[in-house]
Coordinates of C-alpha atoms and ligand atoms in Angstrom, one line a residue:
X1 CA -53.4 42.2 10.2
X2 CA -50.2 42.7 8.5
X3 CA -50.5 43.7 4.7
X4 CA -47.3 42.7 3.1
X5 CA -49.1 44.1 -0.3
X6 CA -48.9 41.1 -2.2
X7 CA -51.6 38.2 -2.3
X8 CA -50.0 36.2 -0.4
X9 CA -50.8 32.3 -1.4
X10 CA -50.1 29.0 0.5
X11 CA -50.1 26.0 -2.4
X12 CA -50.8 23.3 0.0
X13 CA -52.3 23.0 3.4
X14 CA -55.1 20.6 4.6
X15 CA -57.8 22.0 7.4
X16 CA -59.6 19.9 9.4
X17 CA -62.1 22.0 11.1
X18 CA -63.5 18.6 13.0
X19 CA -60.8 17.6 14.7
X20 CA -57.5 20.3 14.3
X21 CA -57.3 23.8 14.4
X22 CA -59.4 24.5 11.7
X23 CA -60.7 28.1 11.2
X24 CA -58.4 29.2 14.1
X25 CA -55.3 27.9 11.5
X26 CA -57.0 30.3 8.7
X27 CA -57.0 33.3 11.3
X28 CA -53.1 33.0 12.0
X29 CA -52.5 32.6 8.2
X30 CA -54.7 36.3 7.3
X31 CA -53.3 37.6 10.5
X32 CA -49.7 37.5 9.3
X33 CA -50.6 38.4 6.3
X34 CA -52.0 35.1 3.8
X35 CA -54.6 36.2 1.3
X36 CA -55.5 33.0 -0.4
X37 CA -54.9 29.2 0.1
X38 CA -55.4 26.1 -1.8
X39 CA -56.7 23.4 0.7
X40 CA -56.6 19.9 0.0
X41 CA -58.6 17.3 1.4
X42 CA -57.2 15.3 4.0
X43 CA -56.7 11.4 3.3
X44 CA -59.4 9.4 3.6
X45 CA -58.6 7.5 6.6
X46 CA -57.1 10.3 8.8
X47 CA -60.8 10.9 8.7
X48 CA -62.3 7.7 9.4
X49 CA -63.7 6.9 6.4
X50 CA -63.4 3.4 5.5
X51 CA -63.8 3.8 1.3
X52 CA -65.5 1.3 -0.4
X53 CA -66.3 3.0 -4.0
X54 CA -65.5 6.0 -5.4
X55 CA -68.8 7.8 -4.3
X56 CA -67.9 7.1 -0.8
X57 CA -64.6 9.0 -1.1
X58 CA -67.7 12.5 -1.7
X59 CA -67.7 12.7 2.3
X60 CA -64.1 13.2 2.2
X61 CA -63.9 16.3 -0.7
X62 CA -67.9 17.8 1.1
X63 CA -65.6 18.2 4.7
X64 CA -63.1 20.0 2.7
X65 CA -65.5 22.0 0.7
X66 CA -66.8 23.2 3.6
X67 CA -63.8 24.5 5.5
X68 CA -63.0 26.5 2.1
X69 CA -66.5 28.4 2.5
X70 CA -65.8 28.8 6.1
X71 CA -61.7 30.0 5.2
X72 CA -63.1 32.6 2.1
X73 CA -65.3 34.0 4.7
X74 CA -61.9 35.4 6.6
X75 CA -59.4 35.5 4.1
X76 CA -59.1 39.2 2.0
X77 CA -58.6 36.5 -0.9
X78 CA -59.8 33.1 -0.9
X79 CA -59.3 29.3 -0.6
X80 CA -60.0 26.8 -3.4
X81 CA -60.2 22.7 -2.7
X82 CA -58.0 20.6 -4.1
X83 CA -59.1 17.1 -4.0
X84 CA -58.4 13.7 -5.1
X85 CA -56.5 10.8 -3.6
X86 CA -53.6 10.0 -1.4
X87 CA -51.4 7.5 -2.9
X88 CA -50.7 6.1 0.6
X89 CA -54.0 4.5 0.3
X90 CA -53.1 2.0 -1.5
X91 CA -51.1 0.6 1.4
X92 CA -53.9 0.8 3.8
X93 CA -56.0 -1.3 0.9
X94 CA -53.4 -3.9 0.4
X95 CA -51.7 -4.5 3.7
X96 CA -54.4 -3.9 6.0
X97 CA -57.5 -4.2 4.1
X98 CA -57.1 -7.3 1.7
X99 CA -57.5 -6.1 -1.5
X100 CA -54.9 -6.7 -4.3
X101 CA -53.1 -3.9 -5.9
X102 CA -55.2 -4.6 -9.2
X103 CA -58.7 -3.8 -6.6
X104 CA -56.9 -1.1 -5.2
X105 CA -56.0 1.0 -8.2
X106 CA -59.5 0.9 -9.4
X107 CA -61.1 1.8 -5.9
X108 CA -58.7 4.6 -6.0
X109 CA -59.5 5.2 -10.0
X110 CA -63.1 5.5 -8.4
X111 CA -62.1 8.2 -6.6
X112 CA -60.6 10.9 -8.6
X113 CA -62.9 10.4 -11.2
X114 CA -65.7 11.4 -8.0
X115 CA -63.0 14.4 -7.6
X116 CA -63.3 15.3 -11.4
X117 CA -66.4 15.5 -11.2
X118 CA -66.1 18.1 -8.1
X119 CA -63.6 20.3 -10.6
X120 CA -66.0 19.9 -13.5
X121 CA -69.2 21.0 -11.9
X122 CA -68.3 22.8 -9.0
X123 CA -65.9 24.6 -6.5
X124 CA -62.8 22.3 -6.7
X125 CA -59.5 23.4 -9.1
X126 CA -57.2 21.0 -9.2
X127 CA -56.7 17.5 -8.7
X128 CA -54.5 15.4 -6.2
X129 CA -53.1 12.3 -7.0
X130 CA -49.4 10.3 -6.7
X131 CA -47.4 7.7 -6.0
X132 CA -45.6 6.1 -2.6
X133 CA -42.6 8.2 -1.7
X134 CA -41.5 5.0 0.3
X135 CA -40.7 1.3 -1.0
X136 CA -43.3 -0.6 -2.3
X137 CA -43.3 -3.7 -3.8
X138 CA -43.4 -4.4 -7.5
X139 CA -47.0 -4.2 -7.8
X140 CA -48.2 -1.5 -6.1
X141 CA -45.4 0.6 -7.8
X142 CA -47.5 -0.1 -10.9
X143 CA -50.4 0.1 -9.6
X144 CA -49.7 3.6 -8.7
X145 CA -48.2 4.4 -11.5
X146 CA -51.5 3.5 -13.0
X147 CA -52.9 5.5 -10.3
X148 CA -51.1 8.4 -11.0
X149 CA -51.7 8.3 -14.6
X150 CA -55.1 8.3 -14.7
X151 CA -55.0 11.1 -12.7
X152 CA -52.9 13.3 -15.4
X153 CA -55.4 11.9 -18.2
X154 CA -58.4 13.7 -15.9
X155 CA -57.0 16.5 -15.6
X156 CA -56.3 16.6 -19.4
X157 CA -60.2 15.7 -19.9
X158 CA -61.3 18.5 -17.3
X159 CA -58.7 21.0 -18.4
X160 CA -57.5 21.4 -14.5
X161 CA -54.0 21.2 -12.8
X162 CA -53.0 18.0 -10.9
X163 CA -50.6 18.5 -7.1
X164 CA -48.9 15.1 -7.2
X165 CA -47.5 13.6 -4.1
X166 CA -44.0 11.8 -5.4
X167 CA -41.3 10.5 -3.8
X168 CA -38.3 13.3 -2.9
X169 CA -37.0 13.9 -6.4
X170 CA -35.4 16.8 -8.5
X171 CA -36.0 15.2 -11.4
X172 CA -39.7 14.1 -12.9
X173 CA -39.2 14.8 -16.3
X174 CA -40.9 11.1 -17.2
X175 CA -44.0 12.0 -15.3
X176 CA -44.1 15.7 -17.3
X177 CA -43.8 13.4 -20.0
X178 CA -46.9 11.3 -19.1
X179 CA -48.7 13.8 -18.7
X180 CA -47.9 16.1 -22.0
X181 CA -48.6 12.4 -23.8
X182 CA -51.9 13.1 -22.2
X183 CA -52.6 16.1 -23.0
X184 CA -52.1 17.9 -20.0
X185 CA -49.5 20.5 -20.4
X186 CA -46.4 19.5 -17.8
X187 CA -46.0 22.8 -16.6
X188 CA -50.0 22.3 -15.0
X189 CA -48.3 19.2 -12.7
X190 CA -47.1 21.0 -9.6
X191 CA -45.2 18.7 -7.5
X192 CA -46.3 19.0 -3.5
X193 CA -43.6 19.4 -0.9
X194 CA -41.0 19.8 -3.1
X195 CA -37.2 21.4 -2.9
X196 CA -36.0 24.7 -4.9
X197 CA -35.3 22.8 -8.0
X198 CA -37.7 20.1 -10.0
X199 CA -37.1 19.4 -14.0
X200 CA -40.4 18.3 -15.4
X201 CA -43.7 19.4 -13.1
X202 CA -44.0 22.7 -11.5
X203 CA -42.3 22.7 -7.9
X204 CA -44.4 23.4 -4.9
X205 CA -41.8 24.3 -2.7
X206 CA -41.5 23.7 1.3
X207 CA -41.5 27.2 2.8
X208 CA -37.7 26.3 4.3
X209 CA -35.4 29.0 3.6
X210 CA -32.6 27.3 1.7
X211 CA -35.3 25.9 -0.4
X212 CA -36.5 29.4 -1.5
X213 CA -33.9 30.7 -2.0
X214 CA -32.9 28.1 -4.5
X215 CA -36.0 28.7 -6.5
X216 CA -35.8 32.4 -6.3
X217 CA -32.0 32.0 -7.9
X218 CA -33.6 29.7 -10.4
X219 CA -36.3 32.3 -11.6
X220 CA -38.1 29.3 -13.3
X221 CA -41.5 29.4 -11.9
X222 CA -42.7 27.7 -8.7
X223 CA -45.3 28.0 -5.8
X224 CA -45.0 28.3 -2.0
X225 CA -46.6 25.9 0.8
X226 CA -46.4 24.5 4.2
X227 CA -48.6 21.2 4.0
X228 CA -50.2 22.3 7.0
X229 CA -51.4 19.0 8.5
X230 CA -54.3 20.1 10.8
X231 CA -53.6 16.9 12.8
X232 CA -53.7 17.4 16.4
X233 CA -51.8 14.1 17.1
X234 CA -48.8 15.6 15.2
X235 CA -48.9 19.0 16.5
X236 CA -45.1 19.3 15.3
X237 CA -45.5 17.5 12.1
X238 CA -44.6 20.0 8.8
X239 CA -45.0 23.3 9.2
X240 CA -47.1 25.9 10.8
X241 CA -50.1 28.4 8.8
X242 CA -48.3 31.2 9.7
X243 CA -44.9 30.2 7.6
X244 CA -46.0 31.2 4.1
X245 CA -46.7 35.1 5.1
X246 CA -43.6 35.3 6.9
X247 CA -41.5 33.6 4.1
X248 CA -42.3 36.0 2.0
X249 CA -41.8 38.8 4.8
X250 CA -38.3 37.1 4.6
X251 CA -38.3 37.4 0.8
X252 CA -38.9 41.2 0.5
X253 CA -36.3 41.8 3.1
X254 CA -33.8 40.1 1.1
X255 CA -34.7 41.7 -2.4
X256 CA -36.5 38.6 -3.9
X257 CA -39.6 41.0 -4.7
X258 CA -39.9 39.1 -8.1
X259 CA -39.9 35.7 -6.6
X260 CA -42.7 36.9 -4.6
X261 CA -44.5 38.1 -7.7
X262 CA -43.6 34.3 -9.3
X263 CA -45.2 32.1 -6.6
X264 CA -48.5 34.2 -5.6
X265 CA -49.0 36.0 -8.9
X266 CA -47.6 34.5 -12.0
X267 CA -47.1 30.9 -11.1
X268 CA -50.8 30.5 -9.6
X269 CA -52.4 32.2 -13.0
X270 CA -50.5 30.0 -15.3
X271 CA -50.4 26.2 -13.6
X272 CA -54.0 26.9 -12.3
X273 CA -56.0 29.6 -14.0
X274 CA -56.3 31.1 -10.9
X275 CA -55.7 35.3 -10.2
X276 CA -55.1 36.3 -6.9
X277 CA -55.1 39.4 -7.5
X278 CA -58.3 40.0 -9.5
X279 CA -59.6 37.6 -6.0
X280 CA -58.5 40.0 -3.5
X281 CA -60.2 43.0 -1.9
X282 CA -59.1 45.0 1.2
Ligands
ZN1 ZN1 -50.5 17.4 2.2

């Protein structure tokens, strides 16, 4: 195992212990040197559930429960879910599942208040929700926007961060704004898959090395992750479990020791709550 004495935290990977790598994924992260991950739940239909109501979107956040036992069993740290709803749903609704956007932004309402719930009373810690990062028509931009929303006033009501999935942007400053008008502190929005530099939300940052370096220059504060997609029919697709650990290897070879501090120290305490260090024992 390589200690690179820091928790070392990945933002944003999915696990699919059914179907992908699962567990194995987890042993190559804590092998190179990951302490703690935040693992969202996969989209509802990579998994072949066909939701119908909000309950039925509980099979989706239980798998992902699960695999976070299974991963806090390896890890010197731990995982925590992060569940909710992938905005590309509302695509699969509309075009191939006949419901109007309207239908669809309540089904999918539905669901993230079921994911609440999961942050309220139980393990999860943040929730997921979004908007298409590719065209859409008129009406399922507002729907999503309603969406997305809805979302930010949840987490206000359960005092949790939201991960948002957004289209490529450096600038989000009206979403922040959304979401301070609902009472959810901006900074607690962390933007998935995002580059070095984000006004508004907190970035998430792709584990790419230009991108890093551009948010350890910045010094604002930001988080690391891969979005591990645990899909073996895209064994290519984004980026591997091993890639956090050795960024940061990376990081401390290049002097960025308090960027390293930032994204698995700081940055996790303040957008989530969340200590890796009190959560870490080797
Ligand atoms: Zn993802």
């Amino acid at each position: 195992m390589d200690d690179l004495g820091t928790p070392v935290l990945d933002d944003h990977m999915h696990l699919d212990p059914e179907n992908g790598r699962g567990i194995e994924a987890v042993k190559d992260f804590a092998r190179s040197g990951g302490t703690h991950l935040l693992v969202v739940n996969k989209p509802s239909w990579l998994l072949g559930v066909e939701v119908e109501s909000g309950e039925d979107f509980r099979e989706v956040f239980d798998a992902t429960v699960d695999a976070v036992e299974r991963a806090s069993e390896i890890l010197d740290g731990r995982a925590w879910p992060v569940l909710g709803v992938h905005p590309g749903l509302i695509s699969k609704l509309v075009d191939d599942r006949g419901y109007d956007p309207a239908e669809a932004r309540d089904l999918m309402r539905a669901g993230l208040a079921e994911a609440a719930e999961y942050v309220a009373d139980g393990p999860g810690v943040a929730l997921k929700t979004g908007r298409p990062h590719y065209d859409v028509s008129e009406a399922v931009w507002d729907a999503s926007n309603a969406v997305l929303r809805r979302g930010l006033e949840l987490g206000a009501e359960t005092g949790c961060a939201v991960q948002l999935h957004t289209e490529a942007s450096e600038d989000l400053t009206e979403v922040a704004e959304w979401a301070e008008d609902a009472g959810l502190p901006a900074e607690r929005v962390v933007k998935h898959y995002a580059g070095g530099r984000l006004a508004g939300p907190t970035p998430s940052v792709m584990s790419e090395k230009d991108r890093l370096e551009v948010a350890a220059e910045a010094g604002e504060p930001f988080l690391m992750e891969t979005d591990f997609v645990d899909d073996p029919d895209r064994p290519g697709a984004v980026m591997g479990p091993k890639t956090v650990p050795r960024r940061v290897r990376w990081m401390q070879e290049e002097g960025y020791d308090d960027a390293v501090r930032n994204a698995h120290v700081e940055t996790p305490e303040r957008v989530y709550g969340l200590s890796t260090e009190a959560t870490l024992s080797r």
